[in-house]
Coordinates of C-alpha atoms in Angstrom, one line a residue:
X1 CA 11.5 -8.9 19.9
X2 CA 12.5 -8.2 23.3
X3 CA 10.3 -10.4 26.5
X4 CA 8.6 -12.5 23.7
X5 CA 7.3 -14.5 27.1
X6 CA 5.1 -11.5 28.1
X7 CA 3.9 -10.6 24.6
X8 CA 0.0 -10.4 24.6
X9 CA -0.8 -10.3 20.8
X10 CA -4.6 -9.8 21.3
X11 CA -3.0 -6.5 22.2
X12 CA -1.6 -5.9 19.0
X13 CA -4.2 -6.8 16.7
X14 CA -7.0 -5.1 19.2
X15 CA -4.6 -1.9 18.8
X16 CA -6.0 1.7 17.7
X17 CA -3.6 3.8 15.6
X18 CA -4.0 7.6 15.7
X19 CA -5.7 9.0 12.6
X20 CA -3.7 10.8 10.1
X21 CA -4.2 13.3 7.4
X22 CA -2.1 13.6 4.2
X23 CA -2.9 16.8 2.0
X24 CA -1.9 17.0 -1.9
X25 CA -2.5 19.4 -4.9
X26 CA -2.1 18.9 -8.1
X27 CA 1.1 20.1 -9.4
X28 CA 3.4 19.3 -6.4
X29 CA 2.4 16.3 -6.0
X30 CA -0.5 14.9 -8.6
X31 CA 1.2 15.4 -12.1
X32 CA 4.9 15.0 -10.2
X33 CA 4.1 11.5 -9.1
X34 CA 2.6 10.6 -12.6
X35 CA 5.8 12.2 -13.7
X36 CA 7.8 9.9 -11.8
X37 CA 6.2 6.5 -12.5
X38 CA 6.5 7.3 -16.5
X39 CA 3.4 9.3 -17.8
X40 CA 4.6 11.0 -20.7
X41 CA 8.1 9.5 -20.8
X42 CA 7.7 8.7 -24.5
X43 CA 5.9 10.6 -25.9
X44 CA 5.2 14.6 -24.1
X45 CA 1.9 15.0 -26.2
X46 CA 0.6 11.2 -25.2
X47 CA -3.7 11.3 -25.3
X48 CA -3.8 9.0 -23.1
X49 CA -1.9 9.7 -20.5
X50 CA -1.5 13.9 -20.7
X51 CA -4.8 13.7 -18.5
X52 CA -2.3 12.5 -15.4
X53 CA 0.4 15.4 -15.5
X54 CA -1.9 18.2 -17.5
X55 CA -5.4 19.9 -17.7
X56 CA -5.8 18.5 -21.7
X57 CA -8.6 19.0 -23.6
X58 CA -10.4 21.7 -21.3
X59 CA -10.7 19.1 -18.3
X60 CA -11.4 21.2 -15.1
X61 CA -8.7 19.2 -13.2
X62 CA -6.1 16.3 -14.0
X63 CA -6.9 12.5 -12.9
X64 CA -5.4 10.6 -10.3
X65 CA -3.5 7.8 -10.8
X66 CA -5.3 5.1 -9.0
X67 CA -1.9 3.9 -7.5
X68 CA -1.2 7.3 -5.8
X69 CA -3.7 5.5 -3.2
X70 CA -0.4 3.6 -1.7
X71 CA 0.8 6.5 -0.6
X72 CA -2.0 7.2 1.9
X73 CA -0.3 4.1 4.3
X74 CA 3.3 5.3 4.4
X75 CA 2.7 7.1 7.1
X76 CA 2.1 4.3 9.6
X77 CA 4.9 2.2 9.2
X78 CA 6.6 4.9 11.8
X79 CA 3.5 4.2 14.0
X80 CA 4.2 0.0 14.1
X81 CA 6.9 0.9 17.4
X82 CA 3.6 2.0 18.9
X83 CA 2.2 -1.0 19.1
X84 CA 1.9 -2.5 22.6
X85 CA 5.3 -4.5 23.5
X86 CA 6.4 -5.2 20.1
X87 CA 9.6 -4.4 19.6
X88 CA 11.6 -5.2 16.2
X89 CA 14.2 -3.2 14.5
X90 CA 12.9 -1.1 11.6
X91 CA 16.3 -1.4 10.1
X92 CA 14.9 -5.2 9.0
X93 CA 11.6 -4.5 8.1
X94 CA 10.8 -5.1 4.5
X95 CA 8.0 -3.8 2.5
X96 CA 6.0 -7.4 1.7
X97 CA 3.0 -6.8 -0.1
X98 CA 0.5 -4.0 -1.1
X99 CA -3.3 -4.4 -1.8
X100 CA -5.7 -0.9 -2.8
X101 CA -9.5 -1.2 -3.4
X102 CA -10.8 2.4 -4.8
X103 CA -14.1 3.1 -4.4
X104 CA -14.3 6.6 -6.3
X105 CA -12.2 8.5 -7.9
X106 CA -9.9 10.7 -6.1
X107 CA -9.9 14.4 -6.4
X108 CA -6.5 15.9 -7.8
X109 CA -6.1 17.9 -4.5
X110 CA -7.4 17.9 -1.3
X111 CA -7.0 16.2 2.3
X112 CA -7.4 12.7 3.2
X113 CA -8.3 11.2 6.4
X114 CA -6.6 7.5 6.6
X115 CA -8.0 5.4 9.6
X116 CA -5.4 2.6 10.2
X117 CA -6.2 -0.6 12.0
X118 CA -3.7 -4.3 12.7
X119 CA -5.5 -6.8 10.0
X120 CA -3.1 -9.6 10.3
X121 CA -0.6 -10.8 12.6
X122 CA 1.7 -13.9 11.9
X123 CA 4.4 -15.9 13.4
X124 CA 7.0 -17.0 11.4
X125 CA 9.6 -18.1 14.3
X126 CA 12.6 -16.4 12.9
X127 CA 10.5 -13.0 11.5
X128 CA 7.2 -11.9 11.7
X129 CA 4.4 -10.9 9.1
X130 CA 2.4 -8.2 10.0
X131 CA -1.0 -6.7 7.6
X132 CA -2.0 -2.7 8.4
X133 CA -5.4 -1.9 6.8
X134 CA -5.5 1.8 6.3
X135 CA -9.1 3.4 4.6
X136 CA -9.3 6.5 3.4
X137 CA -11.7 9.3 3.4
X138 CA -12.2 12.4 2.1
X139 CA -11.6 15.1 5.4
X140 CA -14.1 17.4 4.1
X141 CA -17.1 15.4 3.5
X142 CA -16.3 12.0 5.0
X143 CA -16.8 10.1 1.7
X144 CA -14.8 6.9 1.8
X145 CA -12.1 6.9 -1.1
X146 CA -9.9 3.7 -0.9
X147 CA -9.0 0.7 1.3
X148 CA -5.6 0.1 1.4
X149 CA -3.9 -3.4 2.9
X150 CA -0.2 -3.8 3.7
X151 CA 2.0 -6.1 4.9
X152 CA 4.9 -6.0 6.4
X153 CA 7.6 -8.6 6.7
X154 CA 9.9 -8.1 10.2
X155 CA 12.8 -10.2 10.2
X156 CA 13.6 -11.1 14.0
X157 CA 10.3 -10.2 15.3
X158 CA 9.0 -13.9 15.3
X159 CA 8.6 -16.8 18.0
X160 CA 6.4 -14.8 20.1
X161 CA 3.6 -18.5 20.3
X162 CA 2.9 -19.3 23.6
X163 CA 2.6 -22.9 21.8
X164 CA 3.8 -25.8 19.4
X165 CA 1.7 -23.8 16.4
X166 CA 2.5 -20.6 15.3
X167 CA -0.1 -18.1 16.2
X168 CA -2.0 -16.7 13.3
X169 CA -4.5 -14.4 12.8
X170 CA -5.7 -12.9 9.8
X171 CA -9.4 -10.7 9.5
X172 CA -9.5 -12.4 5.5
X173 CA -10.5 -15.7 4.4
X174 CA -6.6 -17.5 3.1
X175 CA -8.6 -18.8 0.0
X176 CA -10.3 -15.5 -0.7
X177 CA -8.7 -15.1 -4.0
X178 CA -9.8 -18.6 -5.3
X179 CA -13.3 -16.7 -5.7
X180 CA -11.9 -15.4 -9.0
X181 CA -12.2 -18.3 -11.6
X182 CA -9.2 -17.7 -14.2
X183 CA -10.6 -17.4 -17.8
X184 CA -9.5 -20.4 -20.0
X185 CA -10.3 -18.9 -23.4
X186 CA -8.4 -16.3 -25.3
X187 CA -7.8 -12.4 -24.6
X188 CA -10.0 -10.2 -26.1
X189 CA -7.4 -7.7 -26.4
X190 CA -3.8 -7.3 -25.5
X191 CA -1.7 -4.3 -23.9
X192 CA 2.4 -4.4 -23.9
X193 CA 3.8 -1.7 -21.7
X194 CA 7.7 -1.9 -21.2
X195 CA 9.5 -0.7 -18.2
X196 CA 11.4 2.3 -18.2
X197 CA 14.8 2.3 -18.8
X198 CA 15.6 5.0 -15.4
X199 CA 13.3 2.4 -13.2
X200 CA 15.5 -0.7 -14.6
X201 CA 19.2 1.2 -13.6
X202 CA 17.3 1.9 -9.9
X203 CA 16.2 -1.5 -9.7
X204 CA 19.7 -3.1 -11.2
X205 CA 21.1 -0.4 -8.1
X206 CA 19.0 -1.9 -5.8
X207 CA 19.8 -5.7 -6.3
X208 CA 23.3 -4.6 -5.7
X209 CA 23.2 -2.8 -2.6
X210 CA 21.0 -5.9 -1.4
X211 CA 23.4 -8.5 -2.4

């Protein structure tokens, strides 16, 4: 990050990304992206999951994924160089985490209205962690949809403080997931899902260009 001595980052987290739109139907891109993250991989005629890539049964439309949802925040990782004087290179930027609430179910076409504001910004000296809330709507009738929160890591963005502790800022509670108490007693029921053999050789391909 280039003039980390004039770096205001009240700026950044007071920042106002433009609204964006992403528009979808069913069969391009729907039943394609269940398609690509497995649905029906072993089995074509699967019950439960022809209702992803097919309309089965007589069902007027097919359902959503609710994962589909991340791809609603793509989009604004090109808006980041926006952001008032921070600079980074997005050649270092790493995808850190990715957190969706869905509040409805979301139509198998249609256009989406995703309103984007800075959540979380975080000095890490040698890097920079930086949380993009993005909620969704639906254009036509303004319902809200989903809530999505991602965070970026930027390598060589840190040591912007202007002192001895590294500036934080997050709009969430750190311990907000300590509100969930972890069961101690048994599963009622238990659901093994393996991993595609085409998503292990991509992920064995990309441990190897890392490395």
């Amino acid at each position: 990050m280039a003039d980390k001595s004039e770096f205001d980052p009240q700026l950044i987290i007071s920042h106002k990304f433009p609204e964006i739109t992403y528009s979808y139907t069913e069969s391009r891109d729907t039943a394609l992206y269940a398609l690509g993250v497995g649905a029906c991989a072993d089995d074509a005629v699967n019950d439960k999951e022809l209702k992803y890539v097919y309309h089965h049964d007589g069902q007027q439309s097919i359902q959503v994924l609710p994962t589909f949802t991340a791809l609603f925040s793509l989009d604004f990782t090109s808006q980041l160089a926006q952001l008032p004087g921070f600079q980074y290179d997005p050649h270092l930027l790493l995808h850190g985490q990715q957190y969706v609430e869905i509040y409805k179910p979301l139509p198998s076409s249609g256009c989406i209205l995703n309103k984007a504001t800075v959540a979380g910004l975080h000095d890490k000296v040698k890097a920079a962690v930086l949380e993009i809330e993005v909620v969704s709507y639906e254009k036509d009738t303004g319902e809200m949809l989903c809530m999505n929160r991602m965070t970026v890591f930027l390598r060589g963005a840190g040591g912007f403080s202007k002192s001895s502790q590294p500036y934080s800022y997050t709009r969430y509670l750190a311990n907000r997931t300590l509100e969930y108490k972890i069961p101690k007693t048994q599963p009622f029921s238990v659901y093994e899902q393996r991993t595609q053999p085409s998503q292990v050789r991509e992920f064995v391909f990309i441990v190897l260009r890392c490395e």
